């Protein structure tokens, strides 16, 4: 058995798939679940072809959330809004590599605000672009669907990409967690964890189920068993 136990992967249900008319109830329900973070997708209609919610809604979610808010900024020029999202309750702030020509500066801004700093990569973006900044990151979000809409199918190449990112992070001595966003279900969760994923974002799979609490509990059991099998 490995003397250094692998931390248990985290579960981050995506509120993009929740009932927007009952966000307080959804947040309170997730507070009784196996969720570790609450994933919040902010979309501006420019970087992605959709608009979701912004700062006032995030503030409202934060008032009722039991878990840290994992805020994924799918927006242009995120540097102008980082402090406002921190003040609205964000614990993690993830920006897109593709939206930040001055990425190092933006990452440092996030850290100075006291948040975990994350960078997201679109499906077409290779992991090696993070080589020179990986050591500064707390989180790397691999998009396993094209960003902008929930309910999409998982892109199979994500597994290879996660393994490549894990190797890069180890080589760089980076502590960054690997987060997977899009199309995560019980059918691919174990394979993602085996490839190196540390955080699983699940939206439609959780909220479209008959019992989201039971679905998250089953997902927790599955990833726990996967980690345990690696250690034996």
mmCIF file of C-alpha atoms in Angstrom:
data_model
loop_
_atom_site.group_PDB
_atom_site.id
_atom_site.type_symbol
_atom_site.label_atom_id
_atom_site.label_comp_id
_atom_site.label_asym_id
_atom_site.label_seq_id
_atom_site.Cartn_x
_atom_site.Cartn_y
_atom_site.Cartn_z
ATOM 1 C CA UNK A 1 0.000 0.000 0.000
ATOM 2 C CA UNK A 2 1.231 3.490 -0.869
ATOM 3 C CA UNK A 3 2.336 5.342 2.276
ATOM 4 C CA UNK A 4 1.041 8.608 0.795
ATOM 5 C CA UNK A 5 -2.688 8.172 0.478
ATOM 6 C CA UNK A 6 -4.300 9.931 -2.440
ATOM 7 C CA UNK A 7 -6.812 12.588 -1.361
ATOM 8 C CA UNK A 8 -10.383 11.608 -2.075
ATOM 9 C CA UNK A 9 -11.687 13.192 -5.314
ATOM 10 C CA UNK A 10 -14.099 16.060 -4.784
ATOM 11 C CA UNK A 11 -17.635 16.292 -6.144
ATOM 12 C CA UNK A 12 -18.865 19.638 -7.464
ATOM 13 C CA UNK A 13 -22.452 19.600 -8.749
ATOM 14 C CA UNK A 14 -22.993 22.287 -11.362
ATOM 15 C CA UNK A 15 -25.812 24.690 -10.539
ATOM 16 C CA UNK A 16 -26.204 25.458 -14.232
ATOM 17 C CA UNK A 17 -28.432 22.367 -14.342
ATOM 18 C CA UNK A 18 -30.386 23.229 -11.198
ATOM 19 C CA UNK A 19 -33.866 24.740 -10.910
ATOM 20 C CA UNK A 20 -33.193 28.480 -11.173
ATOM 21 C CA UNK A 21 -36.632 29.242 -9.763
ATOM 22 C CA UNK A 22 -35.695 27.435 -6.549
ATOM 23 C CA UNK A 23 -31.995 28.136 -6.047
ATOM 24 C CA UNK A 24 -32.333 28.487 -2.275
ATOM 25 C CA UNK A 25 -33.934 25.051 -2.028
ATOM 26 C CA UNK A 26 -31.345 23.567 -4.376
ATOM 27 C CA UNK A 27 -28.448 25.000 -2.349
ATOM 28 C CA UNK A 28 -29.980 23.787 0.916
ATOM 29 C CA UNK A 29 -30.566 20.326 -0.579
ATOM 30 C CA UNK A 30 -26.938 20.125 -1.699
ATOM 31 C CA UNK A 31 -25.897 21.123 1.817
ATOM 32 C CA UNK A 32 -27.255 17.739 2.938
ATOM 33 C CA UNK A 33 -25.464 15.866 0.150
ATOM 34 C CA UNK A 34 -22.002 14.458 -0.574
ATOM 35 C CA UNK A 35 -21.101 17.584 -2.572
ATOM 36 C CA UNK A 36 -17.759 19.175 -1.648
ATOM 37 C CA UNK A 37 -18.034 22.327 -3.772
ATOM 38 C CA UNK A 38 -20.874 24.031 -5.632
ATOM 39 C CA UNK A 39 -19.839 24.722 -9.231
ATOM 40 C CA UNK A 40 -21.166 27.984 -10.677
ATOM 41 C CA UNK A 41 -20.841 28.614 -14.421
ATOM 42 C CA UNK A 42 -20.871 32.315 -15.272
ATOM 43 C CA UNK A 43 -21.453 32.986 -18.992
ATOM 44 C CA UNK A 44 -21.467 36.330 -20.773
ATOM 45 C CA UNK A 45 -22.823 35.565 -24.258
ATOM 46 C CA UNK A 46 -19.489 36.663 -25.749
ATOM 47 C CA UNK A 47 -16.867 34.116 -24.773
ATOM 48 C CA UNK A 48 -19.528 31.404 -25.008
ATOM 49 C CA UNK A 49 -22.818 31.523 -26.953
ATOM 50 C CA UNK A 50 -25.007 31.594 -23.863
ATOM 51 C CA UNK A 51 -25.806 33.779 -20.844
ATOM 52 C CA UNK A 52 -26.298 32.157 -17.435
ATOM 53 C CA UNK A 53 -26.126 34.268 -14.273
ATOM 54 C CA UNK A 54 -23.927 36.903 -12.704
ATOM 55 C CA UNK A 55 -22.958 38.535 -9.463
ATOM 56 C CA UNK A 56 -26.409 39.106 -7.823
ATOM 57 C CA UNK A 57 -27.402 35.468 -8.346
ATOM 58 C CA UNK A 58 -24.049 34.279 -7.013
ATOM 59 C CA UNK A 59 -24.572 36.426 -3.901
ATOM 60 C CA UNK A 60 -27.982 34.818 -3.391
ATOM 61 C CA UNK A 61 -26.569 31.304 -3.766
ATOM 62 C CA UNK A 62 -23.773 32.097 -1.322
ATOM 63 C CA UNK A 63 -26.253 33.113 1.377
ATOM 64 C CA UNK A 64 -27.683 29.586 1.423
ATOM 65 C CA UNK A 65 -24.683 27.451 0.439
ATOM 66 C CA UNK A 66 -22.959 25.138 2.895
ATOM 67 C CA UNK A 67 -20.064 24.357 0.536
ATOM 68 C CA UNK A 68 -17.450 26.632 -1.060
ATOM 69 C CA UNK A 69 -18.459 28.203 -4.365
ATOM 70 C CA UNK A 70 -16.335 27.041 -7.290
ATOM 71 C CA UNK A 71 -16.854 29.863 -9.791
ATOM 72 C CA UNK A 72 -16.043 29.168 -13.436
ATOM 73 C CA UNK A 73 -15.825 32.408 -15.416
ATOM 74 C CA UNK A 74 -16.665 31.705 -19.068
ATOM 75 C CA UNK A 75 -16.341 35.402 -19.862
ATOM 76 C CA UNK A 76 -14.208 37.856 -21.788
ATOM 77 C CA UNK A 77 -11.859 40.132 -19.836
ATOM 78 C CA UNK A 78 -12.407 38.400 -16.483
ATOM 79 C CA UNK A 79 -9.748 40.552 -14.825
ATOM 80 C CA UNK A 80 -12.271 43.382 -14.513
ATOM 81 C CA UNK A 81 -14.692 41.335 -12.396
ATOM 82 C CA UNK A 82 -12.532 39.171 -10.138
ATOM 83 C CA UNK A 83 -12.890 41.255 -6.981
ATOM 84 C CA UNK A 84 -16.661 41.515 -7.448
ATOM 85 C CA UNK A 85 -17.007 37.739 -7.757
ATOM 86 C CA UNK A 86 -14.799 37.236 -4.704
ATOM 87 C CA UNK A 87 -16.984 39.634 -2.760
ATOM 88 C CA UNK A 88 -20.071 37.762 -3.972
ATOM 89 C CA UNK A 89 -18.781 34.594 -2.313
ATOM 90 C CA UNK A 90 -16.395 32.834 -4.686
ATOM 91 C CA UNK A 91 -13.810 30.615 -2.987
ATOM 92 C CA UNK A 92 -12.342 29.438 -6.301
ATOM 93 C CA UNK A 93 -12.048 31.609 -9.398
ATOM 94 C CA UNK A 94 -11.316 29.856 -12.675
ATOM 95 C CA UNK A 95 -10.657 31.808 -15.859
ATOM 96 C CA UNK A 96 -10.184 30.494 -19.382
ATOM 97 C CA UNK A 97 -6.748 30.319 -20.950
ATOM 98 C CA UNK A 98 -8.375 31.342 -24.229
ATOM 99 C CA UNK A 99 -9.811 34.541 -22.707
ATOM 100 C CA UNK A 100 -6.632 35.796 -21.017
ATOM 101 C CA UNK A 101 -3.727 37.092 -23.131
ATOM 102 C CA UNK A 102 -2.022 38.112 -19.867
ATOM 103 C CA UNK A 103 -2.779 34.945 -17.952
ATOM 104 C CA UNK A 104 0.003 35.167 -15.369
ATOM 105 C CA UNK A 105 -1.177 38.623 -14.305
ATOM 106 C CA UNK A 106 -4.765 37.394 -13.936
ATOM 107 C CA UNK A 107 -3.700 34.369 -11.881
ATOM 108 C CA UNK A 108 -1.744 36.635 -9.553
ATOM 109 C CA UNK A 109 -4.802 38.898 -9.194
ATOM 110 C CA UNK A 110 -6.894 35.924 -8.106
ATOM 111 C CA UNK A 111 -4.317 34.836 -5.548
ATOM 112 C CA UNK A 112 -4.045 38.367 -4.149
ATOM 113 C CA UNK A 113 -7.811 38.290 -3.621
ATOM 114 C CA UNK A 114 -7.406 35.208 -1.419
ATOM 115 C CA UNK A 115 -9.138 32.770 -3.780
ATOM 116 C CA UNK A 116 -7.912 29.530 -5.293
ATOM 117 C CA UNK A 117 -6.685 30.319 -8.795
ATOM 118 C CA UNK A 118 -7.835 28.092 -11.628
ATOM 119 C CA UNK A 119 -7.384 28.006 -15.385
ATOM 120 C CA UNK A 120 -9.788 26.223 -17.731
ATOM 121 C CA UNK A 121 -8.858 24.711 -21.101
ATOM 122 C CA UNK A 122 -11.306 24.279 -23.972
ATOM 123 C CA UNK A 123 -11.412 20.864 -25.669
ATOM 124 C CA UNK A 124 -9.132 21.981 -28.526
ATOM 125 C CA UNK A 125 -6.472 23.560 -26.276
ATOM 126 C CA UNK A 126 -3.477 21.308 -25.458
ATOM 127 C CA UNK A 127 -2.284 21.003 -21.873
ATOM 128 C CA UNK A 128 1.300 22.006 -22.689
ATOM 129 C CA UNK A 129 0.244 25.680 -22.927
ATOM 130 C CA UNK A 130 0.206 25.698 -19.108
ATOM 131 C CA UNK A 131 3.790 24.513 -18.710
ATOM 132 C CA UNK A 132 5.158 27.935 -17.737
ATOM 133 C CA UNK A 133 2.365 28.743 -15.276
ATOM 134 C CA UNK A 134 1.398 25.345 -13.863
ATOM 135 C CA UNK A 135 3.395 25.813 -10.660
ATOM 136 C CA UNK A 136 1.339 28.934 -9.836
ATOM 137 C CA UNK A 137 -2.051 27.269 -10.204
ATOM 138 C CA UNK A 138 -4.353 25.747 -7.594
ATOM 139 C CA UNK A 139 -6.722 24.237 -10.150
ATOM 140 C CA UNK A 140 -6.840 23.263 -13.816
ATOM 141 C CA UNK A 141 -10.283 22.715 -15.308
ATOM 142 C CA UNK A 142 -10.404 20.450 -18.343
ATOM 143 C CA UNK A 143 -13.510 21.085 -20.421
ATOM 144 C CA UNK A 144 -14.847 17.685 -21.432
ATOM 145 C CA UNK A 145 -17.584 19.340 -23.510
ATOM 146 C CA UNK A 146 -17.605 22.549 -25.518
ATOM 147 C CA UNK A 147 -18.331 25.340 -23.036
ATOM 148 C CA UNK A 148 -21.595 27.228 -23.051
ATOM 149 C CA UNK A 149 -24.391 24.717 -22.540
ATOM 150 C CA UNK A 150 -25.239 21.937 -20.094
ATOM 151 C CA UNK A 151 -26.369 18.463 -21.032
ATOM 152 C CA UNK A 152 -23.684 17.751 -23.638
ATOM 153 C CA UNK A 153 -21.997 14.397 -24.236
ATOM 154 C CA UNK A 154 -18.566 13.690 -22.777
ATOM 155 C CA UNK A 155 -15.640 13.997 -25.221
ATOM 156 C CA UNK A 156 -13.694 10.678 -24.988
ATOM 157 C CA UNK A 157 -10.301 12.311 -25.707
ATOM 158 C CA UNK A 158 -10.603 13.936 -22.284
ATOM 159 C CA UNK A 159 -9.175 10.810 -20.641
ATOM 160 C CA UNK A 160 -5.938 11.071 -22.615
ATOM 161 C CA UNK A 161 -5.808 14.805 -21.904
ATOM 162 C CA UNK A 162 -6.212 14.295 -18.145
ATOM 163 C CA UNK A 163 -3.361 11.787 -18.087
ATOM 164 C CA UNK A 164 -1.138 14.205 -20.027
ATOM 165 C CA UNK A 165 -2.015 17.058 -17.664
ATOM 166 C CA UNK A 166 -1.273 14.905 -14.626
ATOM 167 C CA UNK A 167 2.167 14.150 -16.024
ATOM 168 C CA UNK A 168 2.804 17.837 -16.719
ATOM 169 C CA UNK A 169 1.771 18.880 -13.205
ATOM 170 C CA UNK A 170 4.007 16.257 -11.610
ATOM 171 C CA UNK A 171 6.948 17.325 -13.776
ATOM 172 C CA UNK A 172 6.385 20.987 -12.826
ATOM 173 C CA UNK A 173 5.935 20.210 -9.137
ATOM 174 C CA UNK A 174 2.502 21.840 -9.278
ATOM 175 C CA UNK A 175 -0.048 21.222 -6.517
ATOM 176 C CA UNK A 176 -2.942 22.056 -8.859
ATOM 177 C CA UNK A 177 -6.065 19.940 -8.707
ATOM 178 C CA UNK A 178 -7.424 18.570 -11.982
ATOM 179 C CA UNK A 179 -11.114 19.346 -12.426
ATOM 180 C CA UNK A 180 -13.313 17.813 -15.130
ATOM 181 C CA UNK A 181 -16.285 19.844 -16.332
ATOM 182 C CA UNK A 182 -18.908 18.419 -18.684
ATOM 183 C CA UNK A 183 -20.683 15.147 -19.277
ATOM 184 C CA UNK A 184 -19.491 13.502 -16.060
ATOM 185 C CA UNK A 185 -21.617 10.479 -15.101
ATOM 186 C CA UNK A 186 -21.268 7.211 -13.232
ATOM 187 C CA UNK A 187 -20.169 5.671 -16.552
ATOM 188 C CA UNK A 188 -16.952 7.687 -16.811
ATOM 189 C CA UNK A 189 -16.232 8.838 -13.242
ATOM 190 C CA UNK A 190 -13.994 5.881 -12.348
ATOM 191 C CA UNK A 191 -11.958 6.189 -15.554
ATOM 192 C CA UNK A 192 -11.485 9.917 -14.949
ATOM 193 C CA UNK A 193 -10.256 9.336 -11.409
ATOM 194 C CA UNK A 194 -7.892 6.633 -12.635
ATOM 195 C CA UNK A 195 -6.522 9.060 -15.243
ATOM 196 C CA UNK A 196 -5.782 11.632 -12.513
ATOM 197 C CA UNK A 197 -8.912 13.716 -11.961
ATOM 198 C CA UNK A 198 -9.278 15.318 -8.518
ATOM 199 C CA UNK A 199 -12.604 17.175 -8.932
ATOM 200 C CA UNK A 200 -15.658 15.978 -10.846
ATOM 201 C CA UNK A 201 -18.238 18.533 -11.971
ATOM 202 C CA UNK A 202 -21.618 16.949 -12.707
ATOM 203 C CA UNK A 203 -24.681 18.916 -13.715
ATOM 204 C CA UNK A 204 -27.465 17.230 -15.656
ATOM 205 C CA UNK A 205 -26.471 13.807 -14.326
ATOM 206 C CA UNK A 206 -27.200 15.021 -10.790
ATOM 207 C CA UNK A 207 -30.109 17.425 -11.187
ATOM 208 C CA UNK A 208 -32.026 15.432 -13.786
ATOM 209 C CA UNK A 209 -31.948 12.342 -11.596
ATOM 210 C CA UNK A 210 -34.914 11.319 -9.453
ATOM 211 C CA UNK A 211 -32.905 11.876 -6.257
ATOM 212 C CA UNK A 212 -29.853 14.170 -6.540
ATOM 213 C CA UNK A 213 -28.724 13.381 -2.983
ATOM 214 C CA UNK A 214 -28.734 9.640 -3.707
ATOM 215 C CA UNK A 215 -27.004 10.217 -7.051
ATOM 216 C CA UNK A 216 -24.197 12.150 -5.378
ATOM 217 C CA UNK A 217 -23.910 9.488 -2.659
ATOM 218 C CA UNK A 218 -23.582 6.785 -5.320
ATOM 219 C CA UNK A 219 -20.972 8.839 -7.163
ATOM 220 C CA UNK A 220 -19.054 9.331 -3.896
ATOM 221 C CA UNK A 221 -19.098 5.581 -3.267
ATOM 222 C CA UNK A 222 -17.883 4.904 -6.796
ATOM 223 C CA UNK A 223 -14.905 7.270 -6.693
ATOM 224 C CA UNK A 224 -14.017 6.132 -3.182
ATOM 225 C CA UNK A 225 -13.922 2.531 -4.355
ATOM 226 C CA UNK A 226 -11.754 3.541 -7.313
ATOM 227 C CA UNK A 227 -9.195 5.243 -5.052
ATOM 228 C CA UNK A 228 -9.248 2.309 -2.626
ATOM 229 C CA UNK A 229 -8.561 -0.150 -5.459
ATOM 230 C CA UNK A 230 -5.533 1.918 -6.519
ATOM 231 C CA UNK A 231 -4.100 1.747 -3.009
ATOM 232 C CA UNK A 232 -4.436 -2.029 -2.662
#
